[in-house]
Structure formats: structure tokens, C-alpha cells
Amino acid sequence: MSNALRIARGRFGRVALLDMDRPLVRHAHPHCHVLLKVEGADTQFSVRDKLVPLTDESAVLINAWEPHAYAHDPARPKTVILALYIEPQWLGHFRPNWAASHAPDFFASNVGSITHDIRTHTRMLAEAMVQEPNSTDMHEMLLGELMVAVIERFADWRAVPHSIRELASRHRVDFRIRKAVERMKAAPGEIADLDLLATDVGLSRAHFFRLFETSIGVTPRVFLNVQRLEQAVAAVADGTQSFATIGDQLGFSVPAHFSRFFHDHAGSSPSIFRSVSRLSAHDFETPR
């Protein structure tokens, strides 16, 4: 069964060292998301509608809000994966325009050939997480070195910024979609019926789903699940509530349904995720 070996969390976001042998459902993240193989079998991810390889020679690069899934081949052995979920504000401390890592086209391609330097930094970070799980400062330093190497190789961060006209049109979101987004973020566990949400914000179901995906870049269901997952990660890692209570607050009336949702999205059972998160429990500053 897939599970987390270690979790590192801080102002940078989070890093998960995952031992994977089962698929993950189609999902998305609000982060700059990078997947690097540490050891084990070569494998692959489905990004949008394309299969991309994760191997000793290639990384998988996923932009914020880009739908993807882990397409595990059951005939292959496990793969240890270093999964990076990086906050754009933190990257902006390295270079101001790296805060644009939340943009949908920060990575031009979903796969890239890695260098010896990237491979070395991947191994160093994975080993540090295993050997010194409470060394948050060390994890952040090694992660910074790894992300510099990744972005300088794979992101066209030197490019001239988009025109003001293009940026303005990209951020123009219908007020009814903004209202739906605010409700999903505030209380994802209270959204039991997306058809009802569409009616509540004044749209037909078909218009709501079409306008939402056009404006936000993902379907309402994927967006809602992102909000549930991010709140679940924080509650599982930092809280003391039972998983049944957390699941109920997020709209899962059956505890087993919450556990399956968490495993299918985060790559680990809630119990293992909590235990490895607390190996590295440390007070940290939130991104400014």
C-alpha cells in the first residue's frame, strides 16, 4: 500500500516522500508541483490527458491547478517519489518573478530531462528528511537549492512578462463564480451538492460548470476537493481531532470514505501521514 515515508512542512509549503504502489485519482493543487524519482521502478503520471514519465532521467512538472493523476502500473514494483508542493510566495524570496510560479504556464512542458545536479539535490533532500526529520531549517535550505536548479532548467522565468491586457483578462472572473469560490474555500464540508451551489449563485448547472472551468481552470468538483484536501492535510498533521471528526467536518459522513479520499489524493493514509508529520513537528512561520 502507498504511504508517506516522511513529510516536511514549513513556509515553503510541503514536501512528501512517498512510497507509491497504487494510483492517485485525478486532482490538482494550488502550488507549483514538482515530482522527482528517488528510487525504485520508473513510473508515470497523467497530466491533463497526456501520460508523462517519471524516471531517473526525467522529472514531472505540474503547474498550479493543473489536473493530474498518478497512473501506477500494477505490474511494476513500488517507486519512492519526492513530491514538492511549493508556495509561490516563498519562491518569490529567491527572485521576485518566481512568485509567478502560480501561473498556469510557469512550466512550458510537463516533463523535463534532469541534470546530475538536480538528481544529487533530490537525493540529499530525501536523505535529510529520513535521517533528520526535525531539521526544518536544513530541509528548507536543501529544498531551496533543489528548486533553484529545477526552475533555472525548466521554467522560462527570464521571459518578458505578459502584457497588461492579457493579465487583466486572465484575472477577470464572473462575480457569481467568485461567490462560489469563496463559499468553497470558507466551508468545503458544507457543499454537499454542486448543482444546488450553481442555483444558489444564480446560474444553471450547465452554465455554472462551463463558466467555472473557463474562469478557474479546473472543474468545480476538482476545486472543491482541493479545498477539502488542503484543510484535511492541516487538520491531520497539526490537529488532535479524530479522523472521523475531521472527515465529518469536511462533508464525509462515513469515516472510511474520508480515509479513502485522503489516501487517493495525498498518497498516504491519514494515520501514517499524521505520524510522519509529527516526526518533523516544528514551529514555523507562515508565508508573508
Short mmCIF file of C-alpha atoms in Angstrom, two decimals:
data_model
loop_
_atom_site.label_atom_id
_atom_site.label_comp_id
_atom_site.label_asym_id
_atom_site.label_seq_id
_atom_site.Cartn_x
_atom_site.Cartn_y
_atom_site.Cartn_z
CA MET A 1 0.00 0.00 0.00
CA SER A 2 1.22 3.51 -0.84
CA ASN A 3 2.18 5.64 2.14
CA ALA A 4 4.25 8.60 3.23
CA LEU A 5 7.76 7.90 4.49
CA ARG A 6 8.32 11.47 5.63
CA ILE A 7 6.52 14.83 5.44
CA ALA A 8 8.29 18.20 5.70
CA ARG A 9 6.17 21.33 6.14
CA GLY A 10 7.09 24.98 6.50
CA ARG A 11 6.73 28.39 4.92
CA PHE A 12 7.88 26.76 1.66
CA GLY A 13 4.71 24.63 1.55
CA ARG A 14 5.23 20.92 1.97
CA VAL A 15 7.39 18.09 0.70
CA ALA A 16 6.22 14.48 0.81
CA LEU A 17 8.48 11.47 0.46
CA LEU A 18 6.04 8.85 -0.83
CA ASP A 19 6.42 5.11 -1.35
CA MET A 20 3.92 4.52 -4.13
CA ASP A 21 2.33 1.35 -5.49
CA ARG A 22 -1.27 2.44 -6.15
CA PRO A 23 -2.85 5.10 -8.38
CA LEU A 24 -3.96 8.54 -7.27
CA VAL A 25 -7.22 9.97 -8.57
CA ARG A 26 -7.34 12.99 -10.85
CA HIS A 27 -6.76 16.06 -8.70
CA ALA A 28 -4.96 19.41 -8.60
CA HIS A 29 -3.02 21.67 -6.23
CA PRO A 30 -2.76 25.43 -5.74
CA HIS A 31 1.02 25.02 -5.64
CA CYS A 32 3.95 24.80 -8.00
CA HIS A 33 4.16 20.99 -8.05
CA VAL A 34 7.28 19.00 -8.95
CA LEU A 35 7.70 15.22 -8.82
CA LEU A 36 11.11 13.58 -8.71
CA LYS A 37 12.01 9.90 -8.56
CA VAL A 38 14.26 8.91 -5.64
CA GLU A 39 14.48 5.14 -6.16
CA GLY A 40 12.53 2.11 -7.35
CA ALA A 41 10.75 1.49 -10.63
CA ASP A 42 10.28 4.03 -13.38
CA THR A 43 6.67 5.20 -13.43
CA GLN A 44 4.33 7.78 -14.97
CA PHE A 45 1.73 10.45 -14.29
CA SER A 46 -1.25 11.54 -16.31
CA VAL A 47 -1.24 15.35 -16.66
CA ARG A 48 -4.42 16.66 -18.23
CA ASP A 49 -4.83 13.98 -20.90
CA LYS A 50 -1.20 13.06 -21.51
CA LEU A 51 1.00 10.40 -19.91
CA VAL A 52 4.41 11.72 -18.84
CA PRO A 53 7.29 9.59 -17.50
CA LEU A 54 8.91 9.86 -14.08
CA THR A 55 12.31 8.18 -14.27
CA ASP A 56 15.93 8.52 -13.17
CA GLU A 57 16.36 10.86 -16.12
CA SER A 58 13.10 12.87 -16.11
CA ALA A 59 11.02 14.98 -13.72
CA VAL A 60 7.28 15.63 -13.86
CA LEU A 61 6.41 19.35 -13.73
CA ILE A 62 2.86 20.38 -12.90
CA ASN A 63 1.59 23.94 -12.88
CA ALA A 64 -0.76 25.25 -10.22
CA TRP A 65 -4.34 23.99 -10.73
CA GLU A 66 -3.27 21.61 -13.50
CA PRO A 67 -5.32 18.38 -13.23
CA HIS A 68 -3.20 15.25 -12.91
CA ALA A 69 -3.23 11.70 -11.58
CA TYR A 70 -0.70 9.05 -10.64
CA ALA A 71 -1.01 6.34 -13.29
CA HIS A 72 0.64 3.42 -11.47
CA ASP A 73 1.29 0.23 -13.43
CA PRO A 74 0.32 -2.66 -11.09
CA ALA A 75 2.88 -4.90 -12.80
CA ARG A 76 5.72 -2.65 -11.59
CA PRO A 77 7.27 -2.53 -8.11
CA LYS A 78 6.99 0.48 -5.81
CA THR A 79 8.54 3.86 -6.56
CA VAL A 80 9.82 6.29 -3.94
CA ILE A 81 8.79 9.77 -5.09
CA LEU A 82 9.79 13.18 -3.76
CA ALA A 83 6.67 15.31 -4.23
CA LEU A 84 7.14 19.08 -3.87
CA TYR A 85 4.14 21.36 -3.21
CA ILE A 86 5.77 24.79 -3.22
CA GLU A 87 4.26 28.12 -2.17
CA PRO A 88 4.76 30.84 -4.83
CA GLN A 89 5.38 33.50 -2.13
CA TRP A 90 8.34 31.51 -0.84
CA LEU A 91 9.82 31.18 -4.33
CA GLY A 92 9.46 34.94 -4.71
CA HIS A 93 12.09 35.40 -2.00
CA PHE A 94 14.68 33.88 -4.36
CA ARG A 95 13.74 36.01 -7.36
CA PRO A 96 10.68 38.31 -7.46
CA ASN A 97 9.36 36.93 -10.75
CA TRP A 98 9.38 33.39 -9.35
CA ALA A 99 6.25 34.36 -7.44
CA ALA A 100 4.64 33.81 -10.85
CA SER A 101 5.03 30.07 -10.22
CA HIS A 102 1.28 30.09 -9.50
CA ALA A 103 0.67 30.88 -13.19
CA PRO A 104 -0.84 28.17 -15.44
CA ASP A 105 2.10 28.31 -17.86
CA PHE A 106 5.07 28.62 -15.48
CA PHE A 107 6.36 25.28 -16.76
CA ALA A 108 6.07 25.13 -20.55
CA SER A 109 6.28 21.32 -20.54
CA ASN A 110 5.10 18.71 -18.06
CA VAL A 111 8.26 16.65 -18.35
CA GLY A 112 11.93 17.56 -18.45
CA SER A 113 15.31 15.87 -18.56
CA ILE A 114 17.03 16.32 -15.21
CA THR A 115 20.67 17.16 -14.62
CA HIS A 116 23.18 15.47 -12.33
CA ASP A 117 22.83 18.49 -10.04
CA ILE A 118 19.03 18.04 -9.74
CA ARG A 119 19.43 14.30 -9.12
CA THR A 120 22.04 14.95 -6.40
CA HIS A 121 19.89 17.58 -4.65
CA THR A 122 16.86 15.27 -4.81
CA ARG A 123 18.77 12.51 -3.05
CA MET A 124 20.23 14.89 -0.47
CA LEU A 125 16.81 16.26 0.48
CA ALA A 126 15.25 12.79 0.67
CA GLU A 127 18.07 11.51 2.88
CA ALA A 128 17.87 14.56 5.15
CA MET A 129 14.12 14.06 5.61
CA VAL A 130 14.67 10.43 6.60
CA GLN A 131 17.78 10.85 8.77
CA GLU A 132 16.97 14.21 10.39
CA PRO A 133 13.17 14.59 10.26
CA ASN A 134 13.08 17.52 12.72
CA SER A 135 15.68 19.65 10.89
CA THR A 136 13.23 22.03 9.23
CA ASP A 137 15.90 24.64 8.54
CA MET A 138 18.06 22.06 6.76
CA HIS A 139 15.09 20.83 4.74
CA GLU A 140 14.29 24.38 3.66
CA MET A 141 17.90 25.07 2.65
CA LEU A 142 18.17 21.86 0.60
CA LEU A 143 14.75 22.44 -0.94
CA GLY A 144 15.81 25.96 -1.94
CA GLU A 145 18.89 24.63 -3.71
CA LEU A 146 16.80 21.98 -5.47
CA MET A 147 14.12 24.46 -6.60
CA VAL A 148 16.71 26.90 -7.94
CA ALA A 149 18.16 24.09 -10.05
CA VAL A 150 14.69 22.96 -11.21
CA ILE A 151 13.38 26.41 -12.12
CA GLU A 152 16.53 27.56 -13.86
CA ARG A 153 16.38 24.45 -16.03
CA PHE A 154 12.67 24.08 -16.71
CA ALA A 155 10.89 27.42 -16.29
CA ASP A 156 11.18 30.30 -18.74
CA TRP A 157 11.49 32.73 -15.82
CA ARG A 158 13.62 35.19 -17.81
CA ALA A 159 10.80 35.74 -20.30
CA VAL A 160 9.26 39.19 -20.75
CA PRO A 161 6.10 39.44 -18.56
CA HIS A 162 2.70 39.07 -20.17
CA SER A 163 1.04 42.21 -21.41
CA ILE A 164 -1.14 44.17 -19.02
CA ARG A 165 -4.13 43.46 -21.28
CA GLU A 166 -3.53 39.70 -21.06
CA LEU A 167 -3.04 39.78 -17.30
CA ALA A 168 -6.21 41.81 -16.84
CA SER A 169 -8.30 39.41 -18.90
CA ARG A 170 -6.84 36.39 -17.07
CA HIS A 171 -7.97 37.75 -13.69
CA ARG A 172 -11.48 38.78 -14.79
CA VAL A 173 -13.79 36.30 -13.07
CA ASP A 174 -17.59 36.48 -13.09
CA PHE A 175 -18.92 37.64 -9.70
CA ARG A 176 -21.10 34.53 -9.42
CA ILE A 177 -18.08 32.27 -9.83
CA ARG A 178 -16.18 34.37 -7.26
CA LYS A 179 -19.08 33.87 -4.85
CA ALA A 180 -18.99 30.09 -5.39
CA VAL A 181 -15.21 30.01 -4.92
CA GLU A 182 -15.48 31.97 -1.65
CA ARG A 183 -18.06 29.53 -0.32
CA MET A 184 -15.95 26.51 -1.26
CA LYS A 185 -12.88 27.96 0.43
CA ALA A 186 -14.73 29.03 3.58
CA ALA A 187 -16.58 25.78 4.26
CA PRO A 188 -15.93 22.96 1.77
CA GLY A 189 -17.63 20.46 4.07
CA GLU A 190 -20.91 22.30 3.72
CA ILE A 191 -21.02 21.99 -0.09
CA ALA A 192 -22.94 18.75 -0.49
CA ASP A 193 -24.46 19.42 -3.91
CA LEU A 194 -22.73 21.38 -6.67
CA ASP A 195 -26.00 21.64 -8.61
CA LEU A 196 -27.51 23.41 -5.61
CA LEU A 197 -24.47 25.68 -5.35
CA ALA A 198 -24.97 26.65 -9.01
CA THR A 199 -28.59 27.56 -8.28
CA ASP A 200 -27.61 29.50 -5.15
CA VAL A 201 -25.19 31.73 -7.09
CA GLY A 202 -27.74 32.32 -9.85
CA LEU A 203 -26.59 30.03 -12.67
CA SER A 204 -27.92 26.96 -14.43
CA ARG A 205 -25.93 23.79 -13.85
CA ALA A 206 -24.50 23.69 -17.37
CA HIS A 207 -23.58 27.39 -17.38
CA PHE A 208 -22.04 27.15 -13.91
CA PHE A 209 -19.82 24.19 -14.75
CA ARG A 210 -18.72 25.68 -18.08
CA LEU A 211 -18.06 29.16 -16.68
CA PHE A 212 -16.29 27.82 -13.59
CA GLU A 213 -13.80 25.71 -15.56
CA THR A 214 -13.19 28.51 -18.06
CA SER A 215 -12.52 31.01 -15.25
CA ILE A 216 -10.64 28.88 -12.71
CA GLY A 217 -9.02 26.27 -14.95
CA VAL A 218 -10.46 23.19 -13.20
CA THR A 219 -13.93 21.76 -12.71
CA PRO A 220 -15.95 22.71 -9.62
CA ARG A 221 -15.53 19.17 -8.26
CA VAL A 222 -11.75 19.26 -8.54
CA PHE A 223 -11.63 22.73 -6.96
CA LEU A 224 -13.84 21.62 -4.08
CA ASN A 225 -11.69 18.56 -3.49
CA VAL A 226 -8.58 20.76 -3.41
CA GLN A 227 -10.12 22.81 -0.61
CA ARG A 228 -11.07 19.65 1.27
CA LEU A 229 -7.61 18.16 0.85
CA GLU A 230 -5.69 21.27 1.97
CA GLN A 231 -7.87 21.60 5.07
CA ALA A 232 -7.56 17.86 5.70
CA VAL A 233 -3.75 17.98 5.44
CA ALA A 234 -3.56 20.77 8.02
CA ALA A 235 -6.03 19.08 10.38
CA VAL A 236 -4.39 15.65 10.11
CA ALA A 237 -0.84 16.96 10.51
CA ASP A 238 -1.37 19.63 13.16
CA GLY A 239 -4.58 18.75 14.98
CA THR A 240 -5.61 16.26 17.63
CA GLN A 241 -9.12 15.56 16.40
CA SER A 242 -10.05 12.05 15.34
CA PHE A 243 -10.09 11.33 11.65
CA ALA A 244 -13.84 10.66 11.93
CA THR A 245 -14.35 14.18 13.27
CA ILE A 246 -12.15 15.74 10.59
CA GLY A 247 -13.96 13.80 7.90
CA ASP A 248 -17.36 14.82 9.23
CA GLN A 249 -16.34 18.50 9.23
CA LEU A 250 -15.27 18.15 5.59
CA GLY A 251 -18.51 16.52 4.48
CA PHE A 252 -17.71 12.80 4.82
CA SER A 253 -20.40 11.11 6.91
CA VAL A 254 -18.61 7.74 6.78
CA PRO A 255 -15.05 7.68 8.24
CA ALA A 256 -13.88 5.12 5.68
CA HIS A 257 -14.87 7.49 2.87
CA PHE A 258 -12.65 10.22 4.32
CA SER A 259 -9.72 7.82 4.71
CA ARG A 260 -10.09 6.67 1.10
CA PHE A 261 -10.38 10.29 -0.13
CA PHE A 262 -7.22 11.27 1.77
CA HIS A 263 -5.26 8.26 0.53
CA ASP A 264 -6.41 8.72 -3.06
CA HIS A 265 -5.37 12.41 -3.08
CA ALA A 266 -2.38 12.61 -0.72
CA GLY A 267 -0.81 9.20 -1.40
CA SER A 268 -0.94 8.12 2.24
CA SER A 269 -3.39 7.02 4.89
CA PRO A 270 -4.29 9.74 7.40
CA SER A 271 -2.74 7.77 10.27
CA ILE A 272 0.65 7.38 8.58
CA PHE A 273 0.55 11.00 7.38
CA ARG A 274 -0.05 12.21 10.94
CA SER A 275 2.68 10.02 12.43
CA VAL A 276 5.39 11.03 9.94
CA SER A 277 4.37 14.70 10.10
CA ARG A 278 4.97 14.63 13.84
CA LEU A 279 8.45 13.23 13.36
CA SER A 280 9.26 16.66 11.98
CA ALA A 281 6.89 18.73 14.12
CA HIS A 282 8.35 22.21 14.39
CA ASP A 283 7.01 25.70 14.79
CA PHE A 284 7.36 27.57 11.53
CA GLU A 285 6.42 30.93 10.12
CA THR A 286 3.62 31.15 7.63
CA PRO A 287 4.46 32.75 4.25
CA ARG A 288 4.32 36.55 4.28
#
